[in-house]
mmCIF file of C-alpha atoms and ligand atoms in Angstrom:
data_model
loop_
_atom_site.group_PDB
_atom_site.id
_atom_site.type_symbol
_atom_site.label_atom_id
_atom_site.label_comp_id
_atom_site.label_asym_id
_atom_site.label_seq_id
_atom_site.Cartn_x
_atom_site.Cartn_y
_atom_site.Cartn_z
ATOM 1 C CA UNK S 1 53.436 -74.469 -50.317
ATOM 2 C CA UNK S 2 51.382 -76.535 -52.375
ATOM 3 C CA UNK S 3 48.187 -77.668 -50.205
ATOM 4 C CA UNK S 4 48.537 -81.420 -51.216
ATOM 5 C CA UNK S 5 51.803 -81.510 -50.597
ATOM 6 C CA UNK S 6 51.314 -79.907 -47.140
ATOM 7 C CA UNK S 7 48.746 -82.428 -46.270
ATOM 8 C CA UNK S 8 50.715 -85.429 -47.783
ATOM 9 C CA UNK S 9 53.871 -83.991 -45.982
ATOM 10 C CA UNK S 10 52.498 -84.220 -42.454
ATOM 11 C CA UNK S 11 51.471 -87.892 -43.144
ATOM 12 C CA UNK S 12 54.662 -88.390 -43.765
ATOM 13 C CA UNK S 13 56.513 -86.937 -40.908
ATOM 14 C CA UNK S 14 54.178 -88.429 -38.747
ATOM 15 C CA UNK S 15 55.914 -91.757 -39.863
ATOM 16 C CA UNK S 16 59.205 -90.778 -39.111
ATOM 17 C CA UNK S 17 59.938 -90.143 -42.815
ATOM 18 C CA UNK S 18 62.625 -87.244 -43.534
ATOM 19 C CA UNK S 19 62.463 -84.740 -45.579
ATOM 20 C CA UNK S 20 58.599 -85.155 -45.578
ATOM 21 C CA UNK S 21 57.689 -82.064 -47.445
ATOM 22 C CA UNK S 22 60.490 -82.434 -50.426
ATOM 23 C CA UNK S 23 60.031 -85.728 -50.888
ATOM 24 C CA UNK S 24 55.768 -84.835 -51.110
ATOM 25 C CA UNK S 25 56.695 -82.183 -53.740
ATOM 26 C CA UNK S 26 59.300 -84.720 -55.373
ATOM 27 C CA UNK S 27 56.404 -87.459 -55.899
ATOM 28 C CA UNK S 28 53.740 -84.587 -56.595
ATOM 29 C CA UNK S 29 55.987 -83.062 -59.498
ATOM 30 C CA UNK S 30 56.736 -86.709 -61.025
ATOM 31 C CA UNK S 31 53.459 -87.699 -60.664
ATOM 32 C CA UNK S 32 52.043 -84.614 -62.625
ATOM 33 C CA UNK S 33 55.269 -84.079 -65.430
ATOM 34 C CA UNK S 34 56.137 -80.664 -64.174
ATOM 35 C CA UNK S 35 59.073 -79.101 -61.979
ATOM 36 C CA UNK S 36 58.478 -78.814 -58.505
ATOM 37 C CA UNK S 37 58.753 -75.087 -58.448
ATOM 38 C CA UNK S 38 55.569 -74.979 -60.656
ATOM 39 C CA UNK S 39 53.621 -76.676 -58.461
ATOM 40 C CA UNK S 40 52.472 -73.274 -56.258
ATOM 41 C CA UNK S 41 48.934 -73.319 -56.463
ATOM 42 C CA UNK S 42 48.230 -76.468 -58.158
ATOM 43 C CA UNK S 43 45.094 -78.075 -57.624
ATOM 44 C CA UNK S 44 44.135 -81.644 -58.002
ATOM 45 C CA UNK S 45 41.352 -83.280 -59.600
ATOM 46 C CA UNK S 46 40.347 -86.072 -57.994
ATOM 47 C CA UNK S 47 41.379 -88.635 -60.129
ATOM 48 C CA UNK S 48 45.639 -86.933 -59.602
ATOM 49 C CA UNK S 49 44.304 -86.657 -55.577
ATOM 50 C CA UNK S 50 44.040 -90.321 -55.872
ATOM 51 C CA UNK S 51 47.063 -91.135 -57.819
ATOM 52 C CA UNK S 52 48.726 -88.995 -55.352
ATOM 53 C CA UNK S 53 47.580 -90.890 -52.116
ATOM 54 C CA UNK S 54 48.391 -93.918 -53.854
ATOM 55 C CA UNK S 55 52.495 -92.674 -54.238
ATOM 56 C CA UNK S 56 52.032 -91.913 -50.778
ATOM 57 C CA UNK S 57 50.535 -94.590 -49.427
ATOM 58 C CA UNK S 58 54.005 -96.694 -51.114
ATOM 59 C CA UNK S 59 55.952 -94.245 -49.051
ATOM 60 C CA UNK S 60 54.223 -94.939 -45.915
ATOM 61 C CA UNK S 61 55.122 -98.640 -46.570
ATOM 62 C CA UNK S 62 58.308 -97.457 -46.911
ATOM 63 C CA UNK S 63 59.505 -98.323 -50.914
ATOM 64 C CA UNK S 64 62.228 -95.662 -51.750
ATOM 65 C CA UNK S 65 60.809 -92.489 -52.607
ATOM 66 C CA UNK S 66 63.548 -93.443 -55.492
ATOM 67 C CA UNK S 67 61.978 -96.310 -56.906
ATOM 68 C CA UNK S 68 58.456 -94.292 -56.392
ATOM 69 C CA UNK S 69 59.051 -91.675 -58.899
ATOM 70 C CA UNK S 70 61.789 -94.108 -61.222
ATOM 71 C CA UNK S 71 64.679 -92.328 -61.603
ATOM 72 C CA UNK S 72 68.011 -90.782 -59.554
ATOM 73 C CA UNK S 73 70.555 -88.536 -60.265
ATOM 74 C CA UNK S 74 74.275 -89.830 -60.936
ATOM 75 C CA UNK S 75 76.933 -87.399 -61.470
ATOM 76 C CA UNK S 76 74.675 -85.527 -63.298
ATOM 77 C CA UNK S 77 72.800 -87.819 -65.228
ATOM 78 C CA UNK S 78 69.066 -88.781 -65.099
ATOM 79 C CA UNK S 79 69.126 -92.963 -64.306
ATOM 80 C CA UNK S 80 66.105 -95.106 -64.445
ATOM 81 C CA UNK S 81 65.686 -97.006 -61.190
ATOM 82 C CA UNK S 82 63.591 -100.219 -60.465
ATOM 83 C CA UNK S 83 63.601 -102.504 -57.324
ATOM 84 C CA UNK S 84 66.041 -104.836 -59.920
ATOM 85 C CA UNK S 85 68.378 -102.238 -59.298
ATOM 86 C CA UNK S 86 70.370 -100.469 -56.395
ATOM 87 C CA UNK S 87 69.454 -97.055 -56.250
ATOM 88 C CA UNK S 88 73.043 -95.200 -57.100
ATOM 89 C CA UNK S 89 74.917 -93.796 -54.047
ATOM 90 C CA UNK S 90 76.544 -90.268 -54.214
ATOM 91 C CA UNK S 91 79.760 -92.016 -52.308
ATOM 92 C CA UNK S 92 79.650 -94.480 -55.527
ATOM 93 C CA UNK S 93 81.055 -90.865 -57.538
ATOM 94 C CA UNK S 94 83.974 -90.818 -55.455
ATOM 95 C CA UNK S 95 85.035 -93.991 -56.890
ATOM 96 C CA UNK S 96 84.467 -92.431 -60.215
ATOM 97 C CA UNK S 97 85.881 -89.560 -60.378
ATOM 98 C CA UNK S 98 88.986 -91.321 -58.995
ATOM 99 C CA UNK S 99 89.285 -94.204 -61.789
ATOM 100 C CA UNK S 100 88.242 -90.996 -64.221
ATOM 101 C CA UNK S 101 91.178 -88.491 -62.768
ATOM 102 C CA UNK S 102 93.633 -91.554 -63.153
ATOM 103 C CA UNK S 103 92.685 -93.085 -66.160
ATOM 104 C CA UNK S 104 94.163 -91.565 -70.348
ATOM 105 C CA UNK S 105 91.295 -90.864 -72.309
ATOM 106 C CA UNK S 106 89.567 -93.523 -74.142
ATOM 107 C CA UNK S 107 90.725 -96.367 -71.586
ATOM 108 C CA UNK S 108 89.195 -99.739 -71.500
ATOM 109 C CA UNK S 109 87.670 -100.305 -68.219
ATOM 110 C CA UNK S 110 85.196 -102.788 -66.321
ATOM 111 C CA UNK S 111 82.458 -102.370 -64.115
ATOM 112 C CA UNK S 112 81.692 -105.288 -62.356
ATOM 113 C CA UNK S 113 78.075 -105.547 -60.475
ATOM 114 C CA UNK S 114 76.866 -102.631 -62.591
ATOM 115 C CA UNK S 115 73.359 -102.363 -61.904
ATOM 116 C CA UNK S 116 71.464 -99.707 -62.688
ATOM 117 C CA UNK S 117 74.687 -98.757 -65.123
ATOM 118 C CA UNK S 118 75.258 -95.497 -63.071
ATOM 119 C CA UNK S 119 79.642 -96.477 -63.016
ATOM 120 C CA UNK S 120 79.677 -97.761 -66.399
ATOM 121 C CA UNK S 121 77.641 -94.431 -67.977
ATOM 122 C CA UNK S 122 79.167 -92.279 -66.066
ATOM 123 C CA UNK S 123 82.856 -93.304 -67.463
ATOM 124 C CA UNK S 124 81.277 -94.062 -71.022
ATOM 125 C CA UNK S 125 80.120 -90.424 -71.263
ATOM 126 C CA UNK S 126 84.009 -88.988 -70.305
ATOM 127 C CA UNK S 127 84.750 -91.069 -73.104
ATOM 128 C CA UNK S 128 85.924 -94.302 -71.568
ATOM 129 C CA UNK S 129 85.477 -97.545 -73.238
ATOM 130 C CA UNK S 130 83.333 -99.972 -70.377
ATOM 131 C CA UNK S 131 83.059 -103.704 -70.104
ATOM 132 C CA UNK S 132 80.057 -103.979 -67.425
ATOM 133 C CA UNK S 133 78.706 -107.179 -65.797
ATOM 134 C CA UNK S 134 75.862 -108.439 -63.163
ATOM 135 C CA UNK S 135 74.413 -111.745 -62.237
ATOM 136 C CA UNK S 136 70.981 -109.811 -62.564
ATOM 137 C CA UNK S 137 69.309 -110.485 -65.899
ATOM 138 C CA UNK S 138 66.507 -107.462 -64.432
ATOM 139 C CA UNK S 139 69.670 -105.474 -63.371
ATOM 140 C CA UNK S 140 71.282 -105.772 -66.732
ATOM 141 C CA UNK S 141 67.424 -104.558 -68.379
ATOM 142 C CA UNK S 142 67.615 -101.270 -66.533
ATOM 143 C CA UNK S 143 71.162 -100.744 -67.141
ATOM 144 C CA UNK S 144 71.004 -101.246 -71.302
ATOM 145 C CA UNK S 145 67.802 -98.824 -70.893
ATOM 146 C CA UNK S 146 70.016 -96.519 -69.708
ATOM 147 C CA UNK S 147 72.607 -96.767 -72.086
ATOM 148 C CA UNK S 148 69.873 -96.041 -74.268
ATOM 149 C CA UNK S 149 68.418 -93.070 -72.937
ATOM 150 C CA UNK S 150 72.288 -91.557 -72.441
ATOM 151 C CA UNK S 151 73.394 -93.090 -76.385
ATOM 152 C CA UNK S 152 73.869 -89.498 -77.725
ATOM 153 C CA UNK S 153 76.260 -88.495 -74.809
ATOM 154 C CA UNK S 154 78.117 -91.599 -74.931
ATOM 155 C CA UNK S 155 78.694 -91.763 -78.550
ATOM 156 C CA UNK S 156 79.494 -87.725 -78.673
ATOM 157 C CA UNK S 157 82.191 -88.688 -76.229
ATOM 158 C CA UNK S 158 83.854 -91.767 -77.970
ATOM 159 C CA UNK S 159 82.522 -94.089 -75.352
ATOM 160 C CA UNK S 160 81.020 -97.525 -75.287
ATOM 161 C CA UNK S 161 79.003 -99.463 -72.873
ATOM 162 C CA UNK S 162 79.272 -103.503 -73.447
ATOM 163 C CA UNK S 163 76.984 -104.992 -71.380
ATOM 164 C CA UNK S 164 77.345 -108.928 -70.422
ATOM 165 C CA UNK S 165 75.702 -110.853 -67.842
ATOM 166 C CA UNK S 166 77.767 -113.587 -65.641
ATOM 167 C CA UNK S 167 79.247 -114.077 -62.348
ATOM 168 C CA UNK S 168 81.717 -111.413 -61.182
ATOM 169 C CA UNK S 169 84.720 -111.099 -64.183
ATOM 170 C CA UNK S 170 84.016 -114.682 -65.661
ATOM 171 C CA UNK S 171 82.288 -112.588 -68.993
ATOM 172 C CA UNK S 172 85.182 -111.104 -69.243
ATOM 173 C CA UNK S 173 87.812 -113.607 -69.865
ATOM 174 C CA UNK S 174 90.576 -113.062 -72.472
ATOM 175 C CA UNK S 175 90.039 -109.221 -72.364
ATOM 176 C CA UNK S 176 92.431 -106.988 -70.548
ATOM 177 C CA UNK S 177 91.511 -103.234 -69.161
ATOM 178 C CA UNK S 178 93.390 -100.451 -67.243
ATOM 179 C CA UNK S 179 90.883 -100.699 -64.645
ATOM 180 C CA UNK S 180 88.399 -102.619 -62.997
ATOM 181 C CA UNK S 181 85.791 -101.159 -60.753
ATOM 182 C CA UNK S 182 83.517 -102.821 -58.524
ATOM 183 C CA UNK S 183 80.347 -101.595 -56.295
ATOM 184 C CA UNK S 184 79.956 -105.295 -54.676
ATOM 185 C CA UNK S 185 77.622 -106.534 -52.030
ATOM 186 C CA UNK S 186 79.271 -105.795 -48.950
ATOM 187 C CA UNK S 187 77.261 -106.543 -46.310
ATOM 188 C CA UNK S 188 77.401 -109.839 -44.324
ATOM 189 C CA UNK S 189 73.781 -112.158 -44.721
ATOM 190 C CA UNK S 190 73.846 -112.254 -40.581
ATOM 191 C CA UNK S 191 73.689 -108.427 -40.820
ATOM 192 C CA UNK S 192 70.925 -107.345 -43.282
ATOM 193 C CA UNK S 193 68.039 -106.616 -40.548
ATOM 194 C CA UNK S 194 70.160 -103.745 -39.114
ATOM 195 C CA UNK S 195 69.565 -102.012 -42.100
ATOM 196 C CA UNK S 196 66.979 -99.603 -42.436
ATOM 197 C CA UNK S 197 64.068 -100.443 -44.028
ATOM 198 C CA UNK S 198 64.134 -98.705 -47.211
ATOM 199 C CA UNK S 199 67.444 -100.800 -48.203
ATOM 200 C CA UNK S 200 66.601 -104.291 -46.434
ATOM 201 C CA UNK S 201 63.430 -104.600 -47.463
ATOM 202 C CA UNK S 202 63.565 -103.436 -51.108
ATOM 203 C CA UNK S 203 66.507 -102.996 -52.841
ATOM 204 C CA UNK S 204 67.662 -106.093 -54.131
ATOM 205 C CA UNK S 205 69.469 -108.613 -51.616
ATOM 206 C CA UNK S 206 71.310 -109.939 -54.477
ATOM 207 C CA UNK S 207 72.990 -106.174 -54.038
ATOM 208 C CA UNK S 208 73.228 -106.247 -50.954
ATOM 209 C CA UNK S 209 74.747 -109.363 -49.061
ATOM 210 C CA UNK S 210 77.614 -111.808 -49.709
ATOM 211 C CA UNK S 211 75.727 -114.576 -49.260
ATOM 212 C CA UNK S 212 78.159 -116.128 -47.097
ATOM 213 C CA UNK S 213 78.807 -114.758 -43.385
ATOM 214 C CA UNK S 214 82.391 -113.117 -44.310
ATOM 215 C CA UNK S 215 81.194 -108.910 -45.641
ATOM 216 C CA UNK S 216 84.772 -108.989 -47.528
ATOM 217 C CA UNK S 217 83.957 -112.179 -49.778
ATOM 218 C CA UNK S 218 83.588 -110.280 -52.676
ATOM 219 C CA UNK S 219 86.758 -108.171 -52.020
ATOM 220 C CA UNK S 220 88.697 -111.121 -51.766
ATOM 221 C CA UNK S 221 87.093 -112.615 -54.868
ATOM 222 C CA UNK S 222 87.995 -109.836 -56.856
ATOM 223 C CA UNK S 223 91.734 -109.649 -55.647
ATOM 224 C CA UNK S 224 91.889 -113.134 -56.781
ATOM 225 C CA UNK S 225 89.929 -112.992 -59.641
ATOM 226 C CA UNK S 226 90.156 -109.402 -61.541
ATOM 227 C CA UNK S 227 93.689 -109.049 -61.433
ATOM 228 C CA UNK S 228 94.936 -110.924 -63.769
ATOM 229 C CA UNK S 229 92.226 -108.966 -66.324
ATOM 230 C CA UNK S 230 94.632 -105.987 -65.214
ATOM 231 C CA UNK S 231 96.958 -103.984 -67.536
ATOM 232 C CA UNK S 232 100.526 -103.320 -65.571
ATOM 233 C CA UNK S 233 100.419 -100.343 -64.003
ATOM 234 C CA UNK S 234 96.574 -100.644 -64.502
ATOM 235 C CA UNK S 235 94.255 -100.261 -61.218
ATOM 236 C CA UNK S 236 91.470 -102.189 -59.327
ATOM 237 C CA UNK S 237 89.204 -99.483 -57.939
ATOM 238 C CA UNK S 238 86.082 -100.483 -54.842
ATOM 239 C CA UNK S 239 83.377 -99.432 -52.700
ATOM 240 C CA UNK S 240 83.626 -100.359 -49.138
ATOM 241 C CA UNK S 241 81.546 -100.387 -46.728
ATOM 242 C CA UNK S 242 82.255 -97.979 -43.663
ATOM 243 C CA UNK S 243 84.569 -99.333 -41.476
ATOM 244 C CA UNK S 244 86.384 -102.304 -43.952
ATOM 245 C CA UNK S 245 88.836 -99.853 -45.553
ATOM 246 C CA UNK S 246 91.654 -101.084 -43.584
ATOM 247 C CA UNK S 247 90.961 -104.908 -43.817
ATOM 248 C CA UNK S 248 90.389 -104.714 -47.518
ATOM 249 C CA UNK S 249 93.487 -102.309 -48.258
ATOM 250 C CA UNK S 250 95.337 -105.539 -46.480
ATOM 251 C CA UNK S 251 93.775 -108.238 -48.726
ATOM 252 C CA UNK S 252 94.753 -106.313 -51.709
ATOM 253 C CA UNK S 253 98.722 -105.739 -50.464
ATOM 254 C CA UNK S 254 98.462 -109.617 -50.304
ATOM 255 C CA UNK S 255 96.973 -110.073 -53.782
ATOM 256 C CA UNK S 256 100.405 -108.020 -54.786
ATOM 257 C CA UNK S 257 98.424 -104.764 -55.518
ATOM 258 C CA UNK S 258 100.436 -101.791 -54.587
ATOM 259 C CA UNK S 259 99.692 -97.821 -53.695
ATOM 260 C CA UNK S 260 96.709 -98.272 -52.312
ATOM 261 C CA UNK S 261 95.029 -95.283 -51.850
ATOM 262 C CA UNK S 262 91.546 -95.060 -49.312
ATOM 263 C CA UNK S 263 89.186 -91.803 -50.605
ATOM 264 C CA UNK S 264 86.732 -90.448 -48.043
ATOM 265 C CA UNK S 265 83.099 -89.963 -49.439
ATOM 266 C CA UNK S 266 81.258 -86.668 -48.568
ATOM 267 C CA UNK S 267 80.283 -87.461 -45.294
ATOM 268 C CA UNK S 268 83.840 -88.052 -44.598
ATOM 269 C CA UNK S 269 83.994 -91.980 -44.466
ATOM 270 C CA UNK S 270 86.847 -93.613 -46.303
ATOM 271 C CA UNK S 271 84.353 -95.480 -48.681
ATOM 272 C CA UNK S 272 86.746 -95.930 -51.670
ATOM 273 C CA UNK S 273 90.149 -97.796 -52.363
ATOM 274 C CA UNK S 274 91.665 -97.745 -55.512
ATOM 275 C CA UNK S 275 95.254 -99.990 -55.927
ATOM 276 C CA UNK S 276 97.765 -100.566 -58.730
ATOM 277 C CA UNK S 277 99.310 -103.207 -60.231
ATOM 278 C CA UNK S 278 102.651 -103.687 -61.002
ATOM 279 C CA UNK S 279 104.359 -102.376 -63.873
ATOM 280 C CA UNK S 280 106.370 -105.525 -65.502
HETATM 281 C C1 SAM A 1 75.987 -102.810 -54.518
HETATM 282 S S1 SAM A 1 75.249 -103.144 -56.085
HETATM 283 C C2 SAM A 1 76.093 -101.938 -57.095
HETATM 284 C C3 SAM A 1 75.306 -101.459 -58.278
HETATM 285 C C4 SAM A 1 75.956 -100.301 -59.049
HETATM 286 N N1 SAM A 1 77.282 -100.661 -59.509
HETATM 287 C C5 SAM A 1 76.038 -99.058 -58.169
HETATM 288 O O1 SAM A 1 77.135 -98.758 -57.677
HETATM 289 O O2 SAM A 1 75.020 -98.373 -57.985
HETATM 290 C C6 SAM A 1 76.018 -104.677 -56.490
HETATM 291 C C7 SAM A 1 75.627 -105.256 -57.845
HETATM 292 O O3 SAM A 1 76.377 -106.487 -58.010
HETATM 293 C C8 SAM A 1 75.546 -107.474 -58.591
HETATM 294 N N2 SAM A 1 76.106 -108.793 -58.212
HETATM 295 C C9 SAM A 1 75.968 -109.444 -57.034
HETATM 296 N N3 SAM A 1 76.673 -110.596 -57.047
HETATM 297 C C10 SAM A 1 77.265 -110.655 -58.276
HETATM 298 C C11 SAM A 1 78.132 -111.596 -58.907
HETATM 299 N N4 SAM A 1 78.540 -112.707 -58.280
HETATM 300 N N5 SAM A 1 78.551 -111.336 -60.161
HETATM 301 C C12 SAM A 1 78.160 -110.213 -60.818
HETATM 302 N N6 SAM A 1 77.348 -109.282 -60.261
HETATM 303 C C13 SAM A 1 76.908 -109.497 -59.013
HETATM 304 C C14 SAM A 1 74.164 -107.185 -58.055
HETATM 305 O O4 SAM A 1 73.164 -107.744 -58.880
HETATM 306 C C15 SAM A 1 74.175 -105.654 -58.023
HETATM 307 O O5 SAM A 1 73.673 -105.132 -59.223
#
């Protein structure tokens, strides 16, 4: 192994940090442009020694490793991450691949809360036409920079990204989709310090909470609100947290939605429920 990365490494686990040696190599590659396999034998100069320490020391103080080196992986494709944005979730591709393996070709679809952009890309490069909003002026800056760096895929696909910023579908009015998708802020204001650090203390709270003491507000808000964007037959598709499957399939039977369907992520959690509306 790379001695820097050794030494950096046990700093790391000493502080309880996982993954202490990948995550040294991770920030030692990034730091010096190269892939972490080619970093056998590397030495430093001082002047990358004290870059290094320096990505380190942020890790210590515990700043995702994510928002260290910029970027994350979504269903393949290379995002640019900032603390404006939530760093993408692997149990957010559940939710779409499902809208994705449901959905004809060339749909029109919304992706409310979009962030980083990782929902709206993702269904822009399979060729889907998206519609994405966020409250987050900074949020909406790292998500057209991605549409940017992911253009070429996008338009080889017949996609689009439209990107407007506003409060939940209000953007949207007078447009109609087969789907609406939604990553929302799902965790109760009461409840943010039992988070771990990483999360609570620096990925946006305006990702994060409600804002109100109920962790379903948004779900109810977008029962109410995003249906009536819906095509018949057309679906509303959302993260959950773990453990609100069942109360949120309920709201949406009482918003009128039918066949709800709960997918587990890859830990096996039911983290996504996508529901229909009706067909006349
Ligand atoms: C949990 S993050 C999801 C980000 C991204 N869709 C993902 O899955 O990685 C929720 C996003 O919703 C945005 N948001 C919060 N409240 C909002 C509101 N009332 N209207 C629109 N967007 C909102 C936040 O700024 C944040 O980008």
């Amino acid at each position: 192994m790379n001695e820097a990365v050794r030494t950096a490494a046990l700093r790391l686990a000493a502080a309880q940090i996982e993954n202490a040696e990948r995550e040294a190599a991770w920030m030692l590659a990034a730091l010096l442009g190269v892939r972490r396999g080619d970093l056998m034998g590397r030495r430093l100069n001082l002047s990358e020694q004290a870059a290094f320490d320096a990505l380190i020391e942020r890790r210590l103080r515990r700043e995702p490793l994510q928002y260290i080196i910029g970027t994350e992986e979504f269903l393949g494709l290379d995002l640019e991450v900032t603390p404006a944005v939530l760093i993408p979730r692997p149990e957010t591709e559940v939710l779409v691949k499902q809208a994705d393996f449901r959905l004809r070709r060339r749909s029109d679809v919304a992706d409310i809360g979009t962030g980083s952009g990782a929902i709206a890309i993702a269904l822009a490069v399979r060729g889907h036409r998206v519609w994405a909003t966020d409250l987050s002026a900074d949020a909406l800056a790292v998500a057209e920079r991605n549409v940017r760096k992911h253009r070429a895929a996008i338009d080889a696909a017949g996609g689009a990204v439209h990107l407007r910023q506003g409060d939940l579908v209000e953007p949207l009015r007078g447009l109609a989709f087969d789907a609406v998708l939604s990553n929302p802020p799902y965790v109760a204001d009461r409840e943010l310090r039992a988070l771990q650090p990483e999360v609570r203390d620096w990925e946006p709270r305006m990702a994060l909470v409600t804002g109100t003491d109920d962790p379903l507000h948004y779900y109810r808000r977008m029962a109410a609100e995003a249906t009536p964007l819906i095509r018949p037959g057309g679906i509303l598709g959302v993260e959950v947290g773990a453990g609100q499957a069942e109360a949120v399939e309920e709201l949406f039977v009482q918003a009128g939605l039918t066949r709800v369907s709960r997918h587990r992520d890859h830990q096996g959690y039911e983290r996504t429920l996508v529901a229909e509306t009706a067909t006349s």
